[in-house]
XYZ file of C-alpha atoms in Angstrom:
568
model
C 4.741 -24.484 -8.137
C 2.656 -25.846 -5.272
C -0.816 -26.706 -6.496
C -4.060 -27.249 -4.638
C -4.534 -30.513 -2.787
C -7.698 -31.979 -4.262
C -9.875 -34.507 -2.434
C -8.604 -37.278 -4.739
C -5.002 -36.280 -3.927
C -5.742 -36.451 -0.202
C -7.242 -39.936 -0.616
C -4.112 -41.049 -2.444
C -1.914 -39.704 0.333
C -3.961 -41.501 2.978
C -3.740 -44.765 1.064
C 0.023 -44.418 0.799
C 0.285 -43.854 4.537
C -1.991 -46.806 5.288
C -0.041 -49.310 3.214
C 3.243 -48.081 4.654
C 5.114 -47.479 1.421
C 8.170 -45.272 1.199
C 6.776 -43.028 -1.528
C 7.224 -39.289 -0.934
C 4.493 -36.742 -1.371
C 4.778 -35.182 -4.859
C 5.334 -31.452 -5.113
C 1.942 -30.859 -6.708
C 0.216 -32.460 -3.704
C 1.942 -30.512 -0.944
C -0.322 -29.094 1.719
C -1.376 -25.478 1.003
C -0.032 -22.690 3.208
C -2.461 -21.557 5.916
C -1.817 -18.383 7.886
C -1.584 -18.466 11.668
C -2.747 -14.855 11.760
C -5.801 -14.546 9.462
C -7.992 -17.081 7.644
C -11.194 -15.987 5.892
C -12.585 -19.447 5.144
C -14.553 -20.555 8.203
C -14.497 -24.208 7.204
C -18.300 -24.534 7.354
C -19.291 -23.215 3.948
C -19.028 -19.558 4.992
C -16.326 -16.904 4.928
C -15.580 -13.739 6.838
C -14.421 -10.406 5.505
C -11.842 -9.290 4.772
C -10.906 -12.276 2.647
C -7.350 -10.854 2.618
C -6.379 -8.811 5.663
C -3.457 -7.392 3.717
C -2.713 -4.398 1.530
C -3.747 -5.526 -1.960
C -4.770 -2.023 -2.923
C -7.094 -1.304 -5.867
C -7.803 -4.976 -6.646
C -9.122 -6.328 -9.898
C -10.160 -9.883 -10.681
C -10.849 -12.039 -13.735
C -12.090 -15.599 -14.193
C -10.656 -17.899 -16.854
C -12.472 -21.228 -16.853
C -12.520 -22.458 -13.259
C -9.668 -20.202 -12.166
C -9.841 -16.738 -10.635
C -6.899 -14.348 -10.837
C -6.420 -11.104 -8.941
C -3.911 -8.294 -9.213
C -3.401 -5.072 -7.240
C -1.434 -1.839 -7.105
C 2.206 -2.241 -6.143
C 3.454 1.360 -6.482
C 7.256 1.502 -5.981
C 7.574 -2.070 -4.674
C 9.511 -4.661 -6.684
C 8.582 -7.129 -8.057
C 5.368 -5.385 -9.050
C 1.850 -6.321 -10.111
C 1.228 -9.374 -7.900
C -0.838 -12.181 -9.430
C -2.970 -14.170 -6.986
C -4.926 -17.325 -7.800
C -8.089 -18.804 -6.313
C -10.607 -21.507 -7.116
C -13.409 -20.115 -4.944
C -12.733 -16.343 -4.458
C -12.099 -16.917 -0.726
C -8.839 -18.903 -0.601
C -5.973 -17.169 -2.386
C -2.317 -17.820 -3.155
C 0.372 -15.541 -4.621
C 1.495 -17.305 -7.808
C 3.483 -14.719 -9.790
C 4.379 -11.102 -10.497
C 3.887 -9.496 -13.893
C 6.696 -6.950 -13.404
C 10.063 -8.338 -12.243
C 11.442 -4.800 -12.157
C 10.352 -1.221 -12.791
C 12.208 -0.383 -16.003
C 9.776 0.542 -18.754
C 9.634 2.535 -21.951
C 9.023 6.196 -21.217
C 10.405 6.145 -17.656
C 13.141 8.762 -17.376
C 15.734 8.621 -16.117
C 16.036 4.883 -16.727
C 17.157 4.289 -13.138
C 14.235 6.304 -11.694
C 12.924 3.379 -9.631
C 16.355 2.314 -8.400
C 15.582 4.693 -5.552
C 12.560 4.309 -3.294
C 9.928 6.410 -5.081
C 7.213 6.320 -2.429
C 3.678 6.381 -3.846
C 4.777 6.420 -7.475
C 4.907 3.632 -10.034
C 2.113 1.080 -10.469
C -1.355 2.477 -9.738
C -4.751 0.696 -9.924
C -4.329 -2.124 -12.455
C -6.954 -3.982 -14.490
C -6.523 -7.664 -15.383
C -8.253 -9.165 -18.423
C -8.137 -12.294 -20.630
C -8.777 -12.026 -24.374
C -7.932 -14.206 -27.376
C -5.755 -16.543 -25.329
C -3.776 -13.747 -23.678
C -3.707 -12.444 -20.131
C -3.099 -8.731 -19.846
C -2.759 -6.185 -17.076
C -3.203 -2.469 -17.722
C -2.043 0.095 -15.206
C -1.410 3.799 -14.979
C 1.804 5.437 -13.816
C 0.777 9.001 -12.865
C 4.115 10.400 -14.029
C 4.727 8.477 -17.258
C 1.469 7.145 -18.703
C -0.651 4.034 -19.207
C 1.008 0.659 -19.742
C -0.014 -2.901 -20.581
C 1.875 -6.130 -19.979
C 0.796 -9.436 -21.551
C 1.419 -13.174 -21.413
C -0.069 -16.449 -22.626
C 1.238 -18.222 -19.520
C 0.061 -16.417 -16.401
C 2.432 -18.458 -14.231
C 5.435 -17.849 -16.484
C 7.421 -14.858 -17.654
C 5.381 -11.899 -18.832
C 6.268 -9.907 -21.943
C 7.956 -6.529 -21.802
C 5.552 -3.712 -20.819
C 4.141 -1.555 -23.629
C 3.542 2.165 -23.240
C -0.028 2.548 -24.510
C -0.589 6.219 -23.779
C 2.188 8.495 -22.496
C 1.572 11.557 -20.382
C 1.155 12.802 -16.837
C -1.972 12.234 -14.799
C -3.489 9.304 -16.692
C -4.369 6.576 -14.196
C -6.643 3.594 -13.503
C -7.140 2.232 -17.058
C -9.616 -0.481 -18.038
C -10.010 -1.969 -21.531
C -13.212 -3.234 -23.135
C -13.137 -5.761 -25.966
C -16.472 -5.217 -27.687
C -18.571 -7.792 -29.533
C -17.799 -6.272 -32.965
C -14.031 -6.425 -32.455
C -13.654 -2.800 -31.373
C -11.407 -2.161 -28.375
C -11.818 0.744 -25.963
C -9.941 2.173 -23.011
C -11.453 4.138 -20.141
C -9.298 5.785 -17.493
C -9.307 8.379 -14.731
C -7.112 11.400 -14.020
C -4.849 12.213 -11.063
C -5.428 15.760 -9.843
C -1.892 15.931 -8.452
C -0.490 15.705 -12.003
C -3.279 16.748 -14.366
C -4.697 19.629 -12.321
C -8.195 18.105 -12.361
C -9.842 14.855 -11.273
C -13.231 13.123 -10.961
C -13.300 12.835 -14.769
C -13.400 9.636 -16.830
C -12.342 9.602 -20.489
C -12.852 6.933 -23.152
C -10.955 6.266 -26.384
C -10.759 3.563 -29.043
C -7.620 1.449 -29.314
C -6.184 -0.784 -32.005
C -7.198 -4.455 -32.085
C -4.167 -5.422 -29.981
C -5.092 -2.934 -27.271
C -1.648 -1.352 -27.365
C -2.268 2.198 -28.633
C -5.064 4.717 -29.193
C -6.462 5.197 -32.677
C -9.022 7.892 -31.807
C -8.942 10.883 -29.424
C -10.146 10.646 -25.837
C -13.737 11.649 -25.040
C -15.088 12.719 -21.648
C -17.790 10.231 -20.647
C -18.340 11.215 -16.998
C -17.665 14.078 -14.608
C -18.450 13.333 -10.981
C -19.224 16.973 -10.185
C -21.981 17.130 -12.775
C -25.440 15.620 -12.638
C -26.578 16.981 -9.281
C -24.637 14.642 -6.988
C -21.287 15.391 -5.440
C -19.505 12.295 -6.697
C -16.084 13.765 -6.116
C -12.896 11.714 -6.553
C -14.347 9.452 -9.230
C -11.547 7.117 -10.247
C -10.674 3.420 -10.622
C -13.119 2.648 -13.487
C -13.709 -0.905 -14.672
C -15.516 -1.354 -17.996
C -17.910 -4.215 -18.844
C -20.740 -5.041 -21.260
C -23.946 -6.870 -20.327
C -27.424 -7.159 -21.888
C -26.634 -4.478 -24.468
C -25.451 -1.971 -21.848
C -21.945 -0.637 -21.445
C -21.117 -0.431 -17.740
C -18.436 1.483 -15.914
C -18.004 0.539 -12.271
C -16.259 3.440 -10.545
C -15.609 4.434 -6.924
C -16.274 7.945 -5.670
C -15.969 9.911 -2.448
C -12.381 9.064 -1.511
C -10.799 6.003 0.061
C -11.778 6.586 3.681
C -15.487 7.245 3.313
C -16.384 6.703 -0.338
C -18.934 4.559 -2.178
C -19.269 2.537 -5.371
C -21.012 3.875 -8.465
C -22.285 2.013 -11.498
C -22.648 3.878 -14.796
C -24.541 2.491 -17.790
C -25.265 3.487 -21.362
C -26.312 1.927 -24.664
C -23.377 3.732 -26.285
C -19.769 3.264 -25.242
C -19.294 7.048 -25.344
C -22.428 7.764 -23.308
C -24.271 9.625 -22.068
C -24.127 7.464 -18.934
C -26.747 7.144 -16.250
C -25.270 6.562 -12.834
C -26.362 5.044 -9.551
C -24.819 4.417 -6.151
C -24.749 0.621 -5.702
C -22.627 0.071 -2.562
C -22.029 2.183 0.527
C -21.082 1.719 4.162
C -24.649 1.945 5.413
C -24.981 0.579 8.946
C -21.919 -1.641 8.568
C -18.517 -0.980 10.191
C -16.802 -1.192 6.780
C -15.761 2.322 5.807
C -15.295 3.330 2.179
C -16.303 0.035 0.535
C -15.422 0.539 -3.124
C -13.012 0.118 -6.053
C -12.652 -3.379 -7.349
C -13.900 -5.845 -9.902
C -16.998 -7.841 -10.850
C -16.731 -11.541 -11.638
C -19.109 -14.474 -12.129
C -18.859 -18.106 -11.036
C -18.018 -20.703 -13.710
C -21.672 -21.647 -14.213
C -22.626 -17.980 -14.615
C -25.259 -18.206 -11.888
C -23.587 -16.067 -9.209
C -22.096 -12.586 -9.343
C -19.450 -11.343 -6.913
C -17.552 -8.109 -6.327
C -14.047 -7.805 -4.877
C -13.140 -4.425 -3.374
C -10.907 -2.772 -0.801
C -11.410 -1.025 2.519
C -8.867 1.525 3.717
C -7.773 0.331 7.162
C -5.073 2.775 8.191
C -1.691 1.234 8.903
C -2.937 -2.162 7.666
C -3.451 -0.728 4.200
C -6.299 -1.373 1.783
C -7.593 -4.790 2.770
C -9.750 -6.967 0.503
C -13.456 -7.790 0.861
C -15.740 -10.053 -1.144
C -19.382 -9.054 -1.654
C -22.303 -10.952 -3.135
C -23.811 -9.127 -6.088
C -27.046 -9.374 -8.053
C -28.707 -7.581 -10.947
C -32.006 -5.729 -10.499
C -33.483 -3.977 -13.551
C -30.078 -4.105 -15.226
C -28.411 -2.361 -12.289
C -25.918 -4.139 -10.040
C -26.643 -4.304 -6.320
C -23.476 -5.068 -4.344
C -23.601 -6.438 -0.810
C -26.938 -6.697 0.998
C -29.706 -4.186 0.237
C -31.162 -3.776 3.725
C -33.329 -0.766 2.854
C -34.682 -2.026 -0.473
C -33.365 1.007 -2.360
C -30.998 -0.812 -4.690
C -27.960 0.226 -2.653
C -26.094 -2.564 -0.887
C -23.886 -2.496 2.152
C -20.993 -4.814 2.976
C -21.370 -8.219 4.582
C -19.094 -9.373 7.391
C -19.834 -13.076 6.935
C -21.574 -14.881 4.091
C -21.888 -18.223 2.364
C -18.996 -18.998 0.061
C -19.415 -18.746 -3.721
C -20.870 -21.890 -5.258
C -18.162 -22.974 -7.676
C -19.314 -26.588 -7.849
C -16.536 -27.985 -5.641
C -15.008 -27.511 -2.219
C -11.337 -26.563 -2.124
C -8.816 -26.698 0.670
C -8.216 -23.663 2.843
C -5.241 -21.646 1.645
C -3.811 -18.190 2.298
C -0.985 -16.138 0.791
C 2.435 -17.152 2.092
C 3.905 -15.200 5.020
C 6.441 -17.210 7.056
C 9.588 -18.249 5.227
C 12.201 -20.795 6.301
C 14.387 -19.716 3.337
C 14.833 -23.368 2.323
C 13.715 -23.037 -1.317
C 16.791 -21.136 -2.525
C 14.596 -18.530 -4.189
C 12.732 -15.498 -2.911
C 9.246 -16.287 -1.631
C 6.482 -14.459 -3.451
C 5.420 -12.617 -0.290
C 8.615 -10.536 -0.431
C 9.182 -7.228 -2.235
C 11.995 -4.705 -2.266
C 11.306 -0.977 -1.981
C 12.860 -0.279 -5.377
C 14.683 -2.055 -8.197
C 17.057 -4.531 -6.531
C 20.738 -4.979 -7.235
C 22.135 -8.441 -7.921
C 24.426 -8.273 -4.880
C 21.805 -7.586 -2.215
C 20.674 -11.142 -1.470
C 21.800 -14.731 -2.020
C 20.417 -18.079 -0.924
C 22.305 -20.966 0.608
C 21.564 -24.683 0.450
C 21.991 -24.564 4.215
C 18.566 -22.951 4.596
C 19.167 -19.227 4.998
C 19.144 -16.025 2.987
C 22.278 -13.896 3.111
C 21.947 -10.134 2.766
C 25.047 -8.182 1.877
C 24.580 -4.721 3.376
C 23.516 -2.066 0.919
C 25.610 1.079 0.911
C 23.927 4.108 2.403
C 23.845 6.992 -0.087
C 25.810 10.177 0.403
C 23.656 12.678 2.274
C 21.761 9.806 3.917
C 19.035 11.036 6.266
C 17.278 7.878 7.378
C 16.043 4.495 6.158
C 12.819 5.843 4.671
C 14.676 6.539 1.426
C 16.285 3.101 1.052
C 15.267 0.612 -1.664
C 17.151 -2.383 -0.177
C 14.488 -3.236 2.397
C 13.087 -6.751 1.969
C 9.540 -6.597 3.313
C 6.038 -8.009 3.177
C 2.547 -6.751 3.945
C 0.961 -6.739 7.394
C -1.136 -9.970 7.248
C -3.666 -9.346 10.043
C -4.693 -6.893 12.719
C -2.961 -8.929 15.443
C 0.211 -10.891 14.734
C 3.860 -11.328 15.587
C 6.843 -11.362 13.231
C 10.098 -12.922 14.351
C 13.400 -13.840 12.746
C 16.703 -15.520 13.484
C 19.782 -13.512 12.519
C 23.496 -14.209 12.506
C 25.355 -10.999 11.693
C 29.048 -10.947 10.801
C 30.042 -7.343 10.032
C 33.432 -6.002 8.940
C 32.837 -2.258 8.920
C 32.090 0.139 11.741
C 28.368 0.946 11.981
C 27.260 -1.906 9.723
C 23.815 -2.931 10.870
C 21.143 -5.532 10.184
C 17.832 -6.545 11.674
C 14.060 -6.159 11.733
C 12.079 -3.213 10.358
C 8.463 -1.981 10.438
C 8.145 0.610 7.678
C 5.581 3.275 6.800
C 5.502 7.069 7.017
C 6.890 6.309 10.473
C 9.225 3.392 10.994
C 11.012 1.471 13.719
C 13.940 -0.950 13.646
C 15.484 -3.451 16.040
C 19.037 -4.076 14.886
C 22.504 -5.323 15.594
C 25.190 -2.725 14.850
C 29.000 -3.006 14.888
C 30.710 -0.702 17.357
C 34.387 -1.460 17.747
C 34.827 -5.135 18.565
C 31.250 -5.628 19.768
C 27.753 -5.973 18.413
C 25.235 -3.647 20.012
C 21.471 -4.113 20.053
C 19.605 -0.916 19.201
C 16.122 0.332 18.510
C 15.652 3.290 16.196
C 12.383 5.140 15.664
C 11.755 7.657 12.888
C 8.566 9.726 12.801
C 6.942 12.131 10.335
C 8.773 11.113 7.172
C 5.964 12.728 5.187
C 6.846 16.044 6.813
C 9.910 16.841 8.939
C 11.474 13.587 10.182
C 12.262 13.110 13.846
C 14.805 10.319 14.382
C 15.984 8.843 17.658
C 17.789 5.841 19.078
C 15.801 4.683 22.091
C 18.472 2.383 23.529
C 21.853 0.859 22.687
C 23.217 -2.057 24.712
C 26.168 -4.435 24.177
C 25.050 -7.820 22.848
C 28.169 -9.914 22.103
C 31.826 -9.788 21.155
C 32.931 -10.006 17.535
C 35.523 -12.764 17.123
C 37.997 -11.925 14.382
C 39.030 -15.016 12.400
C 41.544 -15.132 9.497
C 39.042 -14.430 6.705
C 35.782 -13.668 8.462
C 34.216 -12.814 11.780
C 32.142 -14.880 14.201
C 29.295 -13.688 16.410
C 26.332 -15.037 18.374
C 22.944 -15.447 16.715
C 19.985 -13.401 17.887
C 16.194 -13.726 17.639
C 14.252 -10.525 17.023
C 10.497 -10.110 17.336
C 7.788 -7.489 16.928
C 4.314 -8.078 18.342
C 1.683 -6.074 16.466
C -1.409 -5.348 18.527
C -4.674 -3.470 17.928
C -4.383 -0.227 15.946
C -0.862 -1.178 14.892
C 0.791 -0.816 18.278
C 4.157 -2.584 18.118
C 6.200 -4.059 20.955
C 9.764 -5.256 20.284
C 11.730 -8.004 22.012
C 14.809 -10.190 21.543
C 16.060 -13.591 22.622
C 19.341 -15.513 22.700
C 17.704 -18.935 22.496
C 14.486 -18.315 20.516
C 12.351 -19.215 23.531
C 12.774 -16.614 26.232
C 12.189 -13.126 24.882
C 13.011 -9.878 26.662
C 11.099 -6.700 25.878
C 13.230 -3.775 24.732
C 12.774 -0.256 23.443
C 9.753 1.971 23.314
C 6.252 1.117 22.054
C 5.787 2.135 18.430
C 2.581 2.816 16.521
C 2.798 1.593 12.935
C 1.640 4.012 10.291
C 0.761 3.525 6.632
C 3.090 4.749 3.915
C 2.371 6.666 0.720
C -0.746 4.871 -0.627
C 0.352 1.586 0.961
C 0.001 -0.106 4.319
C 2.837 -0.606 6.771
C 5.252 -3.425 6.007
C 7.481 -5.665 8.087
C 10.724 -7.317 7.077
C 14.502 -7.413 7.196
C 17.466 -5.405 6.004
C 21.221 -4.878 6.169
C 23.085 -1.607 5.517
C 26.620 -0.219 5.654
C 27.884 3.407 5.604
C 28.701 4.748 2.151
C 32.297 5.378 3.250
C 32.784 1.578 3.142
C 32.307 1.286 -0.636
C 36.036 0.641 -1.203
C 36.418 -2.012 1.487
C 34.923 -5.451 2.115
C 31.551 -5.516 3.830
C 30.159 -8.192 6.076
C 26.946 -10.162 5.720
C 23.726 -10.922 7.564
C 22.327 -14.472 7.492
C 18.586 -14.738 8.164
C 17.731 -18.343 9.011
C 13.956 -17.861 8.997
C 11.154 -15.308 9.237
C 7.878 -16.346 10.899
C 4.430 -14.811 11.155
C 2.322 -16.080 14.043
C -0.708 -14.948 15.994
């Protein structure tokens, strides 16, 4: 694991360089990754929002000592439940996943997530630390509420436990009370339960793994005189004798943040709007978690903003308490309702840490999958292998019988859009055996586009495919198909020319594709494509290799990706 480079480490490195020794830099002192596309830390004691211009939907955060940890919804993507680490709430790194695959008790059939189940799976998690254990609760709208635990947040997590089975239960949050009692609050998905905007509370056993008392309604957003529709994503806390439930309302595009409080865990709860868009350009600022600095003197709130094809990007707001009500953001009108900040001074955590961002580019030199990558379903062991020569080899996944288009495929290796403006490029050497084998670059959402090499006879062709309206009636087309190179047949394998593929993502997700034979001079190809979000997630970019299902009884080729780079 690459750790933070502390000031004392930097001094040691400089001394080594000055005295001219041959010592190598230890792994724990390697320079942190810094994005070329988006950096929130301004380097002058301030930060800009979003702190993560990437789709970490429904975030929650916890502090343990001097360390902050964040998790987020991952839906059908595998591995699931990302774990991010920070020392200052501004600079973050992906350090682990709590779910290596989506195979849990209660999921039927067992191979349900072997297919790409768009929008299903892991919804709105809550991360907590109690009695030496880290735990993440989440709701699967089709199967129930789960918890996964560990004593080593950077290591292997335990097997998930089904806490509360049933359809429609989502967005759980536990509360470990002062007297040892343990409670669980959660919301309801209208698409499964037939109602929403309701929060229910129940008592659990001491381990927080099952209910021991029935659920009780503690809040209905349609009652009380205000139209707080779509109340969901609750997070439960206790402070100054009050039980608090932080809950978003109003929907992801234009909603607001509520705070509920009561002297009894079961209510009745007063409620108050504590964060809204106001005069800011940040639409729908809500759903997240409250955390304090190590000295307890500062309060902060992490939340998302729905940003179309870029997904639900992450903001950090200052927070304060006024008359035992939280005020999130800046209260410009003096009414106890904050609005988001675009820039602000960084949290005072007692130290200054180096700038760091989640990994994006990958040279594929580590012989293991970088933590920025996820599949679109449970992976098979034969999809990808690493080489000590510095590349990842994808063996094409077989297209299913009745294949319509790539929207349904799980064997897409992708990562989140990292900024509004960026480019993604890769180097590919493709050696196919079977007619119509293909490999290349993909931008995936409800609409998707690919730039690929495909085997046609004894040649590789370069093609762009665009597929629109996969949430309705798909419209698929190949915009161009041109010969790229000959396939040289050798005794036990084939030989072809390498290619460099690139997509330039511009404002509003407009994508322009190009290719190169030397990695320097790129030629534009295909039609412009507007990226579009997927089912509850932002658009993704990545790589893939596929082969027709008719080839299952014959040898398939392979696609070697030498690197994948994100730049401005």
